[in-house]
Structure formats: C-alpha cells, structure tokens
Amino acid sequence: MSELTATVASAPAPARAAPLLRPGNSNCPGCGMSMALQIFARGIEHRRVQLVVPASCAAVMAGPFPTTSLAAPVVLSTFGAGAAVATGLARVARLNGDGTRVVCWAGDGGTYDIGMASLSAAAERDEDVLYVCYDNEIYGNTGGQRSSATPAGASTTNTPAGKLEEKKDILAILAAHRVRYAASLSIAHPQDAVRKVRRALDTSGFRFLHVLAPCPTGWKSEPALGIELVRLAVRSGLYPIVEIVEGRKLVINHEPDFSTEALELYLSLQRRFQRSGLSAERFAAAIAQNWRDLRARSGRIVPADREG
Ligand code: SF4
C-alpha cells in the first residue's frame, strides 16, 4: 500500500454537523423528497457518502457549485445514466479504500422508466451502490407527466382524465434481481426508515430503497399534509412497509389496519384523483390482492379462497 493510499484509508470520516439538505434550496414547500433527505441524513451519521443525482427535481435542487444545496459531494448525470455513473464512482471508492458509500438519489422517472436499463444492469452485476428512489409518482421537474410509477386513476399533464395503467411493482422487480437488500421507507415512520438507511449503507453490493415522496405540486395537495398522506397510505395498505433480503426473504415491517376511512381520506385530499372517479372500492380490491401476494411471499400461511 502506498503512503498516499494508507493516509486516505486511515482518515476518519467527518461527523455530519450540518443537514444534508441546506436551507434556501429550490424545492417546493412541503416536498416529500426534502423530507426524505432529512431522514436519510439521520441515517448517514458519520459515514462518508458521495451522491449521484440523475435528471430530476433533485438535480435542480442540488444546484451549481459553489452554491449547491447538498452538503455532500454530488455528481449530476443524465436521466438514464444514474446507476452507471454510481457504478464507476463506487469502483473508484473501492480502489481508494476510504470507505465512501456511493448513493444514487433518483426520482421515479429516472428509476422506473428512463433509468431502468442501467439500474437493472448495476443490480444484476451486484455493484456496490445504494440506489434510493424518491417516488413522487410523476415527472415532477418536467411538468408533471405520467411515469410508470403513477397510480391508476391519477391525473397528470398527459393523462388529464386519469391514468389507466397500474403502477409498476418496483420492489418486486429489484427482488427479481436478487439484490442484497431492498426496502420501502415511510417518511411517517422515521425510526423504521432510519434503521433501513443505516442497514443499506452498511451492506455491501447492490441495495435499493423506495420512498413514497408526496409532491404537493403534482398531487394537488396541501404542502402541510405530506407526512399525513403517507401515514394514510400506510394505514390503508396502499403503501406496504417491507424489506427483502437477497431477493427472497420478505419481511412485513408494519401491519396496517386497512382502514377504509384512511383510504378515502388519502384519495380525497389529493385533487389528482378527482377527475377519473376511480372509487375507493376499486383501490381496496387491488390492495387486498397485493397483500395476499405479500403474505404469501413472506412465508405466512395464506388460506386458499373457498369456492362458491
Ligand atoms: S415538483 Fe414535486 S417533487 Fe419537484 S420539488 Fe416540487 S414538490 Fe418536490
């Protein structure tokens, strides 16, 4: 080991004294991505991190040097190259031996759609990357168009009458790559979320975290209601809080009460669901099916449906 390498390897990682997201950033008031970054910062603690941010609201928020809003080294990338750029930086970090954890912080457009090829490739090669998708269920930065993360029934600028197709199951897609660790985070359940961030940062190989991130601009909801909306999504069963290890072992971290009232409130507090007229019963049927699948995958005994 050269003298330079030895010096870098033994340098202690500085403690995080400042928040990861600095005040004065360009995010809209009440942005769920901002809240997700605050939770993420609590999980980072003293760890040395480097961020890769593909095109998104997060890339705009990161801003130009030296006035960046993020208190960590950041590389911006094109929509499709986030996971590939993170792969390169992770390999450099490993060569340097300084313990830097490379984190790709991407929106749903850069994950579910345009970034899927490089994401799938990095996951399949088990690159040493933590990939975080903040999912606001639209292309927030380019005018609020539908993505494959947009739920059925939601109006967007190019599906004004409401999207017809169901949302992709991104955790199942990543689990099919048998990634080391995949989990969903709720900004309304910060203890569970911080635990998962720490676990993901301290695991080697490819890891994936999914965060439901309310977007008051696109969801047409009150900025103050972001955390409450996620709480309602969890309570109703719409947003399951789970983790999957090695693509096989699925753990349900939070058992919802499947409240009909919570589901109706979740839908009524966002004007994006008004035009399609999709009923809460229709959502409830999809939720019930999803939870039958989750319970089966978690190894719980699921009684067979009775005929007749
Ligand atoms: S458009 Fe949505 S995701 Fe983008 S900064 Fe505003 S609230 Fe956040």
Short mmCIF file of C-alpha atoms and ligand atoms in Angstrom, two decimals:
data_model
loop_
_atom_site.label_atom_id
_atom_site.label_comp_id
_atom_site.label_asym_id
_atom_site.label_seq_id
_atom_site.Cartn_x
_atom_site.Cartn_y
_atom_site.Cartn_z
CA MET A 1 0.00 0.00 0.00
CA SER A 2 1.45 3.41 -0.96
CA GLU A 3 1.88 6.13 1.64
CA LEU A 4 -0.90 8.18 -0.01
CA THR A 5 -3.34 5.25 -0.02
CA ALA A 6 -2.55 4.47 3.62
CA THR A 7 -3.20 8.09 4.62
CA VAL A 8 -6.57 8.16 2.83
CA ALA A 9 -7.62 4.78 4.21
CA SER A 10 -6.94 5.73 7.82
CA ALA A 11 -8.53 9.21 7.66
CA PRO A 12 -11.60 9.26 9.94
CA ALA A 13 -14.90 10.11 8.26
CA PRO A 14 -16.04 13.54 9.45
CA ALA A 15 -19.17 13.70 11.62
CA ARG A 16 -22.19 15.22 9.88
CA ALA A 17 -22.66 18.53 11.67
CA ALA A 18 -24.94 20.15 9.07
CA PRO A 19 -28.13 18.80 7.48
CA LEU A 20 -27.67 17.07 4.12
CA LEU A 21 -30.23 19.43 2.54
CA ARG A 22 -29.31 23.05 3.12
CA PRO A 23 -31.83 25.88 3.65
CA GLY A 24 -32.58 28.07 0.64
CA ASN A 25 -32.91 25.14 -1.78
CA SER A 26 -35.23 25.23 -4.80
CA ASN A 27 -37.69 22.51 -3.70
CA CYS A 28 -41.39 23.41 -3.44
CA PRO A 29 -42.78 23.87 0.09
CA GLY A 30 -43.87 20.52 1.52
CA CYS A 31 -41.84 18.46 -0.96
CA GLY A 32 -41.67 14.83 0.17
CA MET A 33 -38.21 14.49 -1.36
CA SER A 34 -36.94 17.20 1.01
CA MET A 35 -38.35 15.26 3.98
CA ALA A 36 -36.82 12.04 2.69
CA LEU A 37 -33.41 13.74 2.51
CA GLN A 38 -33.70 14.85 6.15
CA ILE A 39 -34.45 11.29 7.23
CA PHE A 40 -31.67 9.97 5.04
CA ALA A 41 -29.19 12.40 6.66
CA ARG A 42 -30.07 10.99 10.10
CA GLY A 43 -29.13 7.54 8.84
CA ILE A 44 -25.82 8.69 7.34
CA GLU A 45 -24.39 9.96 10.65
CA HIS A 46 -20.58 9.93 10.42
CA ARG A 47 -20.41 7.88 7.19
CA ARG A 48 -18.64 9.31 4.17
CA VAL A 49 -21.09 9.49 1.25
CA GLN A 50 -20.98 10.62 -2.35
CA LEU A 51 -24.22 11.26 -4.25
CA VAL A 52 -25.13 10.70 -7.87
CA VAL A 53 -28.30 12.52 -8.94
CA PRO A 54 -29.86 11.83 -12.34
CA ALA A 55 -32.02 14.50 -14.02
CA SER A 56 -34.94 15.29 -11.70
CA CYS A 57 -36.19 17.89 -9.21
CA ALA A 58 -33.33 16.65 -7.01
CA ALA A 59 -30.81 17.60 -9.71
CA VAL A 60 -32.24 21.12 -9.90
CA MET A 61 -32.22 21.32 -6.11
CA ALA A 62 -28.56 20.23 -5.95
CA GLY A 63 -27.75 23.44 -7.85
CA PRO A 64 -24.50 24.70 -9.32
CA PHE A 65 -21.16 24.74 -7.47
CA PRO A 66 -20.37 26.55 -5.17
CA THR A 67 -23.99 27.25 -4.20
CA THR A 68 -25.14 23.62 -4.11
CA SER A 69 -27.96 22.79 -1.69
CA LEU A 70 -26.48 19.41 -0.77
CA ALA A 71 -23.84 19.12 1.92
CA ALA A 72 -22.08 16.17 0.28
CA PRO A 73 -20.09 15.64 -2.94
CA VAL A 74 -22.56 15.34 -5.83
CA VAL A 75 -22.25 14.21 -9.45
CA LEU A 76 -25.22 15.02 -11.69
CA SER A 77 -26.00 12.63 -14.53
CA THR A 78 -28.41 12.22 -17.39
CA PHE A 79 -31.76 10.53 -16.71
CA GLY A 80 -30.59 7.15 -17.94
CA ALA A 81 -27.05 7.02 -16.58
CA GLY A 82 -27.51 7.38 -12.81
CA ALA A 83 -26.76 3.77 -11.86
CA ALA A 84 -23.89 3.56 -14.40
CA VAL A 85 -22.21 6.71 -13.05
CA ALA A 86 -22.69 5.45 -9.48
CA THR A 87 -21.10 2.14 -10.52
CA GLY A 88 -17.96 3.94 -11.73
CA LEU A 89 -17.69 6.05 -8.60
CA ALA A 90 -18.20 3.02 -6.35
CA ARG A 91 -15.36 1.19 -8.09
CA VAL A 92 -13.10 4.22 -7.64
CA ALA A 93 -14.09 4.43 -3.96
CA ARG A 94 -13.20 0.76 -3.53
CA LEU A 95 -9.78 1.34 -5.19
CA ASN A 96 -9.17 4.28 -2.86
CA GLY A 97 -10.16 2.15 0.12
CA ASP A 98 -11.59 5.10 2.02
CA GLY A 99 -14.98 3.56 2.80
CA THR A 100 -17.00 6.09 0.79
CA ARG A 101 -20.58 4.88 0.23
CA VAL A 102 -21.93 5.84 -3.18
CA VAL A 103 -25.62 6.68 -3.23
CA CYS A 104 -27.71 7.22 -6.35
CA TRP A 105 -30.61 9.54 -5.43
CA ALA A 106 -33.16 9.32 -8.24
CA GLY A 107 -36.79 10.14 -8.96
CA ASP A 108 -39.33 7.68 -10.31
CA GLY A 109 -38.81 8.76 -13.93
CA GLY A 110 -35.08 8.12 -13.64
CA THR A 111 -35.79 4.78 -11.96
CA TYR A 112 -38.96 3.10 -13.24
CA ASP A 113 -38.62 4.34 -16.84
CA ILE A 114 -35.58 6.04 -18.36
CA GLY A 115 -33.05 4.78 -15.83
CA MET A 116 -34.31 1.18 -15.76
CA ALA A 117 -31.68 -0.25 -18.15
CA SER A 118 -28.66 0.99 -16.20
CA LEU A 119 -30.40 0.26 -12.88
CA SER A 120 -31.10 -3.33 -13.92
CA ALA A 121 -27.53 -3.77 -15.20
CA ALA A 122 -25.94 -2.46 -11.99
CA ALA A 123 -28.29 -4.59 -9.86
CA GLU A 124 -27.55 -7.71 -11.90
CA ARG A 125 -23.78 -7.16 -11.52
CA ASP A 126 -24.24 -6.54 -7.76
CA GLU A 127 -22.33 -3.25 -7.91
CA ASP A 128 -21.54 -1.71 -4.52
CA VAL A 129 -24.18 1.02 -4.87
CA LEU A 130 -27.09 2.18 -2.71
CA TYR A 131 -29.87 3.28 -5.05
CA VAL A 132 -32.63 5.40 -3.49
CA CYS A 133 -35.76 6.15 -5.48
CA TYR A 134 -37.84 9.03 -4.14
CA ASP A 135 -41.14 8.28 -5.80
CA ASN A 136 -43.43 11.27 -6.35
CA GLU A 137 -45.33 9.23 -8.96
CA ILE A 138 -44.81 11.75 -11.80
CA TYR A 139 -42.12 13.53 -13.78
CA GLY A 140 -42.22 16.47 -11.34
CA ASN A 141 -39.43 18.53 -12.85
CA THR A 142 -40.63 18.49 -16.46
CA GLY A 143 -44.24 19.48 -15.94
CA GLY A 144 -45.87 16.58 -14.14
CA GLN A 145 -46.23 13.92 -16.84
CA ARG A 146 -47.18 10.32 -16.05
CA SER A 147 -44.47 7.80 -15.26
CA SER A 148 -44.84 4.06 -14.84
CA ALA A 149 -44.90 4.82 -11.10
CA THR A 150 -48.09 6.89 -11.46
CA PRO A 151 -51.03 5.00 -9.94
CA ALA A 152 -54.12 4.22 -11.98
CA GLY A 153 -56.72 6.96 -11.63
CA ALA A 154 -54.27 9.84 -11.12
CA SER A 155 -54.50 12.84 -13.45
CA THR A 156 -51.22 14.12 -14.87
CA THR A 157 -50.48 16.69 -17.58
CA ASN A 158 -50.55 13.99 -20.28
CA THR A 159 -53.26 11.83 -18.70
CA PRO A 160 -55.72 14.58 -17.69
CA ALA A 161 -58.65 12.16 -17.40
CA GLY A 162 -56.64 9.84 -15.14
CA LYS A 163 -54.01 7.22 -15.92
CA LEU A 164 -55.39 3.83 -16.94
CA GLU A 165 -52.44 1.54 -16.21
CA GLU A 166 -51.45 0.26 -12.76
CA LYS A 167 -48.24 1.35 -11.04
CA LYS A 168 -45.20 -0.89 -11.57
CA ASP A 169 -44.13 -3.04 -8.60
CA ILE A 170 -40.58 -1.71 -8.37
CA LEU A 171 -39.60 -3.70 -5.26
CA ALA A 172 -40.63 -6.95 -6.93
CA ILE A 173 -38.57 -6.00 -9.99
CA LEU A 174 -35.48 -5.37 -7.87
CA ALA A 175 -36.12 -8.51 -5.81
CA ALA A 176 -36.12 -10.48 -9.05
CA HIS A 177 -32.50 -9.30 -9.49
CA ARG A 178 -31.79 -10.94 -6.10
CA VAL A 179 -30.23 -7.69 -4.81
CA ARG A 180 -28.63 -7.81 -1.34
CA TYR A 181 -31.24 -5.59 0.27
CA ALA A 182 -34.40 -3.82 -0.89
CA ALA A 183 -36.88 -1.97 1.31
CA SER A 184 -39.69 0.57 1.29
CA LEU A 185 -39.43 3.61 3.59
CA SER A 186 -42.20 5.72 5.06
CA ILE A 187 -41.46 9.34 5.97
CA ALA A 188 -44.27 8.95 8.54
CA HIS A 189 -42.34 6.10 10.26
CA PRO A 190 -38.88 7.67 10.72
CA GLN A 191 -37.47 5.12 13.19
CA ASP A 192 -38.02 2.24 10.79
CA ALA A 193 -36.77 4.41 7.91
CA VAL A 194 -33.52 5.44 9.64
CA ARG A 195 -32.84 1.83 10.62
CA LYS A 196 -33.20 0.78 7.00
CA VAL A 197 -30.97 3.60 5.75
CA ARG A 198 -28.23 2.51 8.17
CA ARG A 199 -28.59 -1.13 7.20
CA ALA A 200 -28.49 -0.26 3.50
CA LEU A 201 -25.43 1.97 3.92
CA ASP A 202 -23.56 -0.74 5.85
CA THR A 203 -24.38 -3.57 3.44
CA SER A 204 -22.05 -4.28 0.52
CA GLY A 205 -23.28 -4.95 -3.00
CA PHE A 206 -26.39 -3.53 -4.63
CA ARG A 207 -29.09 -2.14 -2.33
CA PHE A 208 -32.36 -0.40 -3.17
CA LEU A 209 -34.60 1.85 -1.08
CA HIS A 210 -38.02 3.05 -2.21
CA VAL A 211 -39.54 6.20 -0.66
CA LEU A 212 -43.07 7.42 -1.33
CA ALA A 213 -42.49 11.19 -1.64
CA PRO A 214 -45.61 13.39 -1.79
CA CYS A 215 -45.39 16.17 -4.35
CA PRO A 216 -47.90 18.93 -3.49
CA THR A 217 -47.46 20.42 -6.97
CA GLY A 218 -48.31 17.24 -8.87
CA TRP A 219 -50.59 15.60 -6.32
CA LYS A 220 -52.55 18.84 -5.94
CA SER A 221 -52.46 18.53 -2.17
CA GLU A 222 -51.73 20.90 0.69
CA PRO A 223 -47.97 21.25 1.37
CA ALA A 224 -48.50 20.71 5.11
CA LEU A 225 -50.13 17.31 4.56
CA GLY A 226 -47.23 15.30 3.09
CA ILE A 227 -46.42 13.18 6.14
CA GLU A 228 -50.13 12.67 6.89
CA LEU A 229 -50.74 11.47 3.32
CA VAL A 230 -48.00 8.85 3.65
CA ARG A 231 -49.41 7.80 7.05
CA LEU A 232 -52.82 7.33 5.39
CA ALA A 233 -51.24 5.37 2.51
CA VAL A 234 -49.59 3.04 5.03
CA ARG A 235 -52.72 2.69 7.21
CA SER A 236 -54.90 1.83 4.24
CA GLY A 237 -52.44 -0.81 2.99
CA LEU A 238 -51.79 1.15 -0.19
CA TYR A 239 -48.08 1.57 0.64
CA PRO A 240 -46.69 -1.56 2.33
CA ILE A 241 -43.62 -1.14 4.57
CA VAL A 242 -41.44 -4.17 3.85
CA GLU A 243 -37.85 -5.28 3.32
CA ILE A 244 -36.47 -8.04 1.14
CA VAL A 245 -33.09 -9.69 1.76
CA GLU A 246 -31.20 -11.38 -1.10
CA GLY A 247 -34.34 -11.12 -3.23
CA ARG A 248 -36.02 -13.94 -1.31
CA LYS A 249 -36.72 -13.26 2.37
CA LEU A 250 -39.58 -10.75 2.52
CA VAL A 251 -40.37 -9.21 5.93
CA ILE A 252 -43.52 -7.17 6.56
CA ASN A 253 -42.36 -4.44 8.94
CA HIS A 254 -45.68 -2.82 9.66
CA GLU A 255 -49.14 -4.35 9.79
CA PRO A 256 -51.73 -1.77 8.65
CA ASP A 257 -55.30 -1.66 9.91
CA PHE A 258 -56.61 -1.50 6.30
CA SER A 259 -58.78 1.45 7.26
CA THR A 260 -61.41 2.35 4.65
CA GLU A 261 -61.60 5.81 6.17
CA ALA A 262 -57.83 6.27 5.71
CA LEU A 263 -58.08 5.22 2.06
CA GLU A 264 -60.98 7.57 1.35
CA LEU A 265 -59.15 10.42 3.08
CA TYR A 266 -55.93 9.68 1.15
CA LEU A 267 -57.81 9.92 -2.16
CA SER A 268 -59.95 12.94 -1.26
CA LEU A 269 -57.02 15.03 -0.01
CA GLN A 270 -55.42 14.96 -3.48
CA ARG A 271 -57.18 16.62 -6.39
CA ARG A 272 -55.27 14.40 -8.86
CA PHE A 273 -57.78 11.59 -8.21
CA GLN A 274 -60.88 13.73 -8.72
CA ARG A 275 -61.37 13.51 -12.47
CA SER A 276 -61.04 9.77 -13.01
CA GLY A 277 -63.73 8.98 -10.46
CA LEU A 278 -61.96 5.75 -9.56
CA SER A 279 -63.68 4.52 -6.40
CA ALA A 280 -62.10 3.63 -3.08
CA GLU A 281 -63.60 0.10 -3.55
CA ARG A 282 -61.58 -0.30 -6.74
CA PHE A 283 -58.38 0.64 -4.87
CA ALA A 284 -59.35 -1.62 -1.97
CA ALA A 285 -59.59 -4.65 -4.28
CA ALA A 286 -56.08 -4.01 -5.65
CA ILE A 287 -54.75 -3.52 -2.10
CA ALA A 288 -56.28 -6.82 -0.95
CA GLN A 289 -54.72 -8.68 -3.88
CA ASN A 290 -51.31 -7.10 -3.24
CA TRP A 291 -51.39 -8.08 0.43
CA ARG A 292 -52.35 -11.67 -0.42
CA ASP A 293 -49.20 -11.76 -2.59
CA LEU A 294 -47.02 -10.12 0.08
CA ARG A 295 -48.16 -12.52 2.78
CA ALA A 296 -47.52 -15.50 0.53
CA ARG A 297 -44.01 -14.20 -0.27
CA SER A 298 -43.30 -13.50 3.41
CA GLY A 299 -43.92 -17.16 4.18
CA ARG A 300 -47.15 -16.69 6.11
CA ILE A 301 -49.76 -19.36 5.66
CA VAL A 302 -52.49 -17.94 3.46
CA PRO A 303 -55.82 -19.79 3.42
CA ALA A 304 -56.98 -20.72 -0.06
CA ASP A 305 -60.03 -18.88 -1.36
CA ARG A 306 -63.15 -21.02 -0.89
CA GLU A 307 -65.15 -21.74 -3.98
CA GLY A 308 -68.85 -20.97 -4.16
S1 SF4 B 1 -42.35 19.46 -8.19
FE1 SF4 B 1 -42.82 17.99 -6.56
S2 SF4 B 1 -41.01 16.68 -6.33
FE2 SF4 B 1 -40.41 18.53 -7.50
S3 SF4 B 1 -39.63 19.94 -5.94
FE3 SF4 B 1 -41.81 20.42 -6.22
S4 SF4 B 1 -42.89 19.18 -4.67
FE4 SF4 B 1 -40.80 18.36 -4.86
#
